[in-house]
Amino acid sequence: MKYLVMVQGSQVDYEAMVGRGSAGSPAWNKADLKTMFDHMNAINTELTANGEMLDGQGLAAPSTTRLVTVDGDGKAVITDGPYAETKEVLAGYWLLDCASLDRVTEIAAQVARCPAPAGSPEYAVVIRPVDERGPRQD
């Protein structure tokens, strides 16, 4: 079954990763970044070797976000990020094909153990099954 595994973050977390820490999100150094990337790359290598990895990407900072809605006339209304009303955003994802929910939960736990500087915020890793059939009204 296919699952989307998502990691979350915030704009201040992205800034901390480039050395601009703030209250609740300490600055990362090069060694911290290397440790984090090594951890994530090891997970990616394992998932690829097991044939479970379909796709996986880290996303650019929330400040690069563009929101598109429509007004009452159907005209596009475009707002460029960051969008302050949302603190946590999607920071990255894996699209996986796993044998079971238990297996994808094991993977999410590996992701959740990602090393970060002491005092860094912790976010839940979100698992969502992919609905390949769509809504049905049987």
PDB file of C-alpha atoms in Angstrom:
ATOM      1  CA  MET A   1       0.000   0.000   0.000  1.00  0.00           C
ATOM      2  CA  LYS A   2       1.162   3.529  -0.691  1.00  0.00           C
ATOM      3  CA  TYR A   3       1.690   6.059   2.088  1.00  0.00           C
ATOM      4  CA  LEU A   4       2.725   9.691   2.259  1.00  0.00           C
ATOM      5  CA  VAL A   5       5.092  10.327   5.174  1.00  0.00           C
ATOM      6  CA  MET A   6       5.412  14.014   5.988  1.00  0.00           C
ATOM      7  CA  VAL A   7       7.780  16.030   8.155  1.00  0.00           C
ATOM      8  CA  GLN A   8       6.884  19.473   9.386  1.00  0.00           C
ATOM      9  CA  GLY A   9       8.778  22.632  10.226  1.00  0.00           C
ATOM     10  CA  SER A  10       8.479  26.397  10.336  1.00  0.00           C
ATOM     11  CA  GLN A  11      10.197  29.385   8.783  1.00  0.00           C
ATOM     12  CA  VAL A  12      12.255  29.898  11.957  1.00  0.00           C
ATOM     13  CA  ASP A  13      13.490  26.296  11.675  1.00  0.00           C
ATOM     14  CA  TYR A  14      14.722  26.936   8.143  1.00  0.00           C
ATOM     15  CA  GLU A  15      16.466  30.089   9.358  1.00  0.00           C
ATOM     16  CA  ALA A  16      18.050  28.168  12.248  1.00  0.00           C
ATOM     17  CA  MET A  17      19.464  25.633   9.778  1.00  0.00           C
ATOM     18  CA  VAL A  18      21.421  28.418   8.078  1.00  0.00           C
ATOM     19  CA  GLY A  19      22.775  29.704  11.384  1.00  0.00           C
ATOM     20  CA  ARG A  20      20.115  32.261  12.322  1.00  0.00           C
ATOM     21  CA  GLY A  21      18.673  30.802  15.508  1.00  0.00           C
ATOM     22  CA  SER A  22      15.925  32.315  17.616  1.00  0.00           C
ATOM     23  CA  ALA A  23      14.061  31.564  20.832  1.00  0.00           C
ATOM     24  CA  GLY A  24      12.908  27.950  20.648  1.00  0.00           C
ATOM     25  CA  SER A  25      14.906  27.185  17.503  1.00  0.00           C
ATOM     26  CA  PRO A  26      18.670  27.240  18.141  1.00  0.00           C
ATOM     27  CA  ALA A  27      21.148  27.888  15.339  1.00  0.00           C
ATOM     28  CA  TRP A  28      22.555  24.857  13.564  1.00  0.00           C
ATOM     29  CA  ASN A  29      26.211  24.554  12.631  1.00  0.00           C
ATOM     30  CA  LYS A  30      27.773  22.635   9.726  1.00  0.00           C
ATOM     31  CA  ALA A  31      28.270  19.521  11.861  1.00  0.00           C
ATOM     32  CA  ASP A  32      24.587  19.565  12.890  1.00  0.00           C
ATOM     33  CA  LEU A  33      23.520  19.797   9.246  1.00  0.00           C
ATOM     34  CA  LYS A  34      25.862  16.988   8.213  1.00  0.00           C
ATOM     35  CA  THR A  35      24.533  14.753  10.983  1.00  0.00           C
ATOM     36  CA  MET A  36      20.935  15.442   9.937  1.00  0.00           C
ATOM     37  CA  PHE A  37      21.639  14.861   6.242  1.00  0.00           C
ATOM     38  CA  ASP A  38      23.571  11.657   7.008  1.00  0.00           C
ATOM     39  CA  HIS A  39      20.590  10.381   9.026  1.00  0.00           C
ATOM     40  CA  MET A  40      18.083  11.195   6.280  1.00  0.00           C
ATOM     41  CA  ASN A  41      20.330   9.836   3.515  1.00  0.00           C
ATOM     42  CA  ALA A  42      20.687   6.542   5.424  1.00  0.00           C
ATOM     43  CA  ILE A  43      16.895   6.264   5.572  1.00  0.00           C
ATOM     44  CA  ASN A  44      16.632   7.049   1.844  1.00  0.00           C
ATOM     45  CA  THR A  45      19.294   4.459   1.010  1.00  0.00           C
ATOM     46  CA  GLU A  46      17.470   1.786   3.019  1.00  0.00           C
ATOM     47  CA  LEU A  47      14.094   2.622   1.486  1.00  0.00           C
ATOM     48  CA  THR A  48      15.535   2.562  -2.031  1.00  0.00           C
ATOM     49  CA  ALA A  49      17.329  -0.756  -1.429  1.00  0.00           C
ATOM     50  CA  ASN A  50      14.087  -2.265  -0.076  1.00  0.00           C
ATOM     51  CA  GLY A  51      12.085  -1.024  -3.068  1.00  0.00           C
ATOM     52  CA  GLU A  52       9.818   1.033  -0.791  1.00  0.00           C
ATOM     53  CA  MET A  53      10.841   4.520  -1.984  1.00  0.00           C
ATOM     54  CA  LEU A  54       8.675   5.989  -4.732  1.00  0.00           C
ATOM     55  CA  ASP A  55       9.653   9.625  -4.161  1.00  0.00           C
ATOM     56  CA  GLY A  56      10.990  11.849  -1.434  1.00  0.00           C
ATOM     57  CA  GLN A  57      11.818  15.536  -1.319  1.00  0.00           C
ATOM     58  CA  GLY A  58      12.723  18.258   1.111  1.00  0.00           C
ATOM     59  CA  LEU A  59      10.840  21.473   0.431  1.00  0.00           C
ATOM     60  CA  ALA A  60      12.157  25.026   0.196  1.00  0.00           C
ATOM     61  CA  ALA A  61      11.580  27.466   3.048  1.00  0.00           C
ATOM     62  CA  PRO A  62       8.018  28.645   3.734  1.00  0.00           C
ATOM     63  CA  SER A  63       9.091  32.159   2.740  1.00  0.00           C
ATOM     64  CA  THR A  64       9.095  30.937  -0.880  1.00  0.00           C
ATOM     65  CA  THR A  65       5.446  29.865  -0.679  1.00  0.00           C
ATOM     66  CA  ARG A  66       2.791  31.133  -3.050  1.00  0.00           C
ATOM     67  CA  LEU A  67      -0.878  30.802  -2.129  1.00  0.00           C
ATOM     68  CA  VAL A  68      -3.529  30.895  -4.838  1.00  0.00           C
ATOM     69  CA  THR A  69      -7.232  31.351  -4.120  1.00  0.00           C
ATOM     70  CA  VAL A  70     -10.050  32.772  -6.204  1.00  0.00           C
ATOM     71  CA  ASP A  71     -12.292  35.726  -5.496  1.00  0.00           C
ATOM     72  CA  GLY A  72     -16.058  35.833  -5.983  1.00  0.00           C
ATOM     73  CA  ASP A  73     -15.608  36.347  -9.726  1.00  0.00           C
ATOM     74  CA  GLY A  74     -13.286  33.356 -10.064  1.00  0.00           C
ATOM     75  CA  LYS A  75     -10.230  35.573 -10.552  1.00  0.00           C
ATOM     76  CA  ALA A  76      -6.976  34.272  -9.081  1.00  0.00           C
ATOM     77  CA  VAL A  77      -5.812  35.987  -5.903  1.00  0.00           C
ATOM     78  CA  ILE A  78      -2.098  35.387  -5.364  1.00  0.00           C
ATOM     79  CA  THR A  79      -0.294  35.850  -2.054  1.00  0.00           C
ATOM     80  CA  ASP A  80       3.437  35.246  -1.806  1.00  0.00           C
ATOM     81  CA  GLY A  81       4.833  33.782   1.452  1.00  0.00           C
ATOM     82  CA  PRO A  82       5.549  33.624   4.186  1.00  0.00           C
ATOM     83  CA  TYR A  83       2.112  33.137   5.579  1.00  0.00           C
ATOM     84  CA  ALA A  84       2.291  34.060   9.253  1.00  0.00           C
ATOM     85  CA  GLU A  85      -1.051  32.592  10.291  1.00  0.00           C
ATOM     86  CA  THR A  86       0.399  29.088   9.913  1.00  0.00           C
ATOM     87  CA  LYS A  87       3.282  28.105  12.150  1.00  0.00           C
ATOM     88  CA  GLU A  88       3.895  24.521  11.049  1.00  0.00           C
ATOM     89  CA  VAL A  89       4.191  23.692   7.382  1.00  0.00           C
ATOM     90  CA  LEU A  90       5.131  20.712   5.275  1.00  0.00           C
ATOM     91  CA  ALA A  91       8.937  20.611   5.222  1.00  0.00           C
ATOM     92  CA  GLY A  92       9.447  17.387   3.297  1.00  0.00           C
ATOM     93  CA  TYR A  93       7.883  14.072   2.364  1.00  0.00           C
ATOM     94  CA  TRP A  94       8.388  10.505   1.249  1.00  0.00           C
ATOM     95  CA  LEU A  95       5.954   8.650  -0.965  1.00  0.00           C
ATOM     96  CA  LEU A  96       6.421   5.019   0.030  1.00  0.00           C
ATOM     97  CA  ASP A  97       5.057   1.648  -0.998  1.00  0.00           C
ATOM     98  CA  CYS A  98       5.107  -0.459   2.173  1.00  0.00           C
ATOM     99  CA  ALA A  99       3.730  -3.856   3.059  1.00  0.00           C
ATOM    100  CA  SER A 100       1.822  -2.587   6.088  1.00  0.00           C
ATOM    101  CA  LEU A 101       0.941   0.317   8.341  1.00  0.00           C
ATOM    102  CA  ASP A 102       3.291  -1.213  10.925  1.00  0.00           C
ATOM    103  CA  ARG A 103       6.198  -1.003   8.473  1.00  0.00           C
ATOM    104  CA  VAL A 104       5.544   2.627   7.521  1.00  0.00           C
ATOM    105  CA  THR A 105       5.195   3.423  11.235  1.00  0.00           C
ATOM    106  CA  GLU A 106       8.688   1.952  11.814  1.00  0.00           C
ATOM    107  CA  ILE A 107      10.015   4.233   9.080  1.00  0.00           C
ATOM    108  CA  ALA A 108       8.259   7.278  10.560  1.00  0.00           C
ATOM    109  CA  ALA A 109       9.859   6.492  13.925  1.00  0.00           C
ATOM    110  CA  GLN A 110      13.295   6.451  12.238  1.00  0.00           C
ATOM    111  CA  VAL A 111      12.521   9.834  10.707  1.00  0.00           C
ATOM    112  CA  ALA A 112      11.339  11.206  14.068  1.00  0.00           C
ATOM    113  CA  ARG A 113      14.699  10.246  15.607  1.00  0.00           C
ATOM    114  CA  CYS A 114      16.486  12.668  13.285  1.00  0.00           C
ATOM    115  CA  PRO A 115      19.267  14.407  15.213  1.00  0.00           C
ATOM    116  CA  ALA A 116      18.982  18.153  15.805  1.00  0.00           C
ATOM    117  CA  PRO A 117      20.649  20.649  18.138  1.00  0.00           C
ATOM    118  CA  ALA A 118      19.476  20.546  21.763  1.00  0.00           C
ATOM    119  CA  GLY A 119      16.412  22.715  22.258  1.00  0.00           C
ATOM    120  CA  SER A 120      15.168  22.358  18.685  1.00  0.00           C
ATOM    121  CA  PRO A 121      11.411  21.975  18.267  1.00  0.00           C
ATOM    122  CA  GLU A 122      10.035  18.488  17.793  1.00  0.00           C
ATOM    123  CA  TYR A 123       7.257  17.821  15.305  1.00  0.00           C
ATOM    124  CA  ALA A 124       5.173  14.729  14.757  1.00  0.00           C
ATOM    125  CA  VAL A 125       5.863  12.742  11.605  1.00  0.00           C
ATOM    126  CA  VAL A 126       2.551  12.399   9.764  1.00  0.00           C
ATOM    127  CA  ILE A 127       1.517   9.232   7.899  1.00  0.00           C
ATOM    128  CA  ARG A 128      -1.348   9.359   5.393  1.00  0.00           C
ATOM    129  CA  PRO A 129      -2.441   6.392   3.289  1.00  0.00           C
ATOM    130  CA  VAL A 130      -2.776   7.196  -0.407  1.00  0.00           C
ATOM    131  CA  ASP A 131      -6.364   6.677  -1.533  1.00  0.00           C
ATOM    132  CA  GLU A 132      -5.894   5.137  -4.951  1.00  0.00           C
ATOM    133  CA  ARG A 133      -9.599   4.390  -5.439  1.00  0.00           C
ATOM    134  CA  GLY A 134     -11.129   7.737  -4.485  1.00  0.00           C
ATOM    135  CA  PRO A 135     -14.421   8.309  -2.685  1.00  0.00           C
ATOM    136  CA  ARG A 136     -17.099   5.722  -3.320  1.00  0.00           C
ATOM    137  CA  GLN A 137     -20.820   5.748  -2.730  1.00  0.00           C
ATOM    138  CA  ASP A 138     -21.629   2.046  -2.834  1.00  0.00           C
TER     139      ASP A 138
END
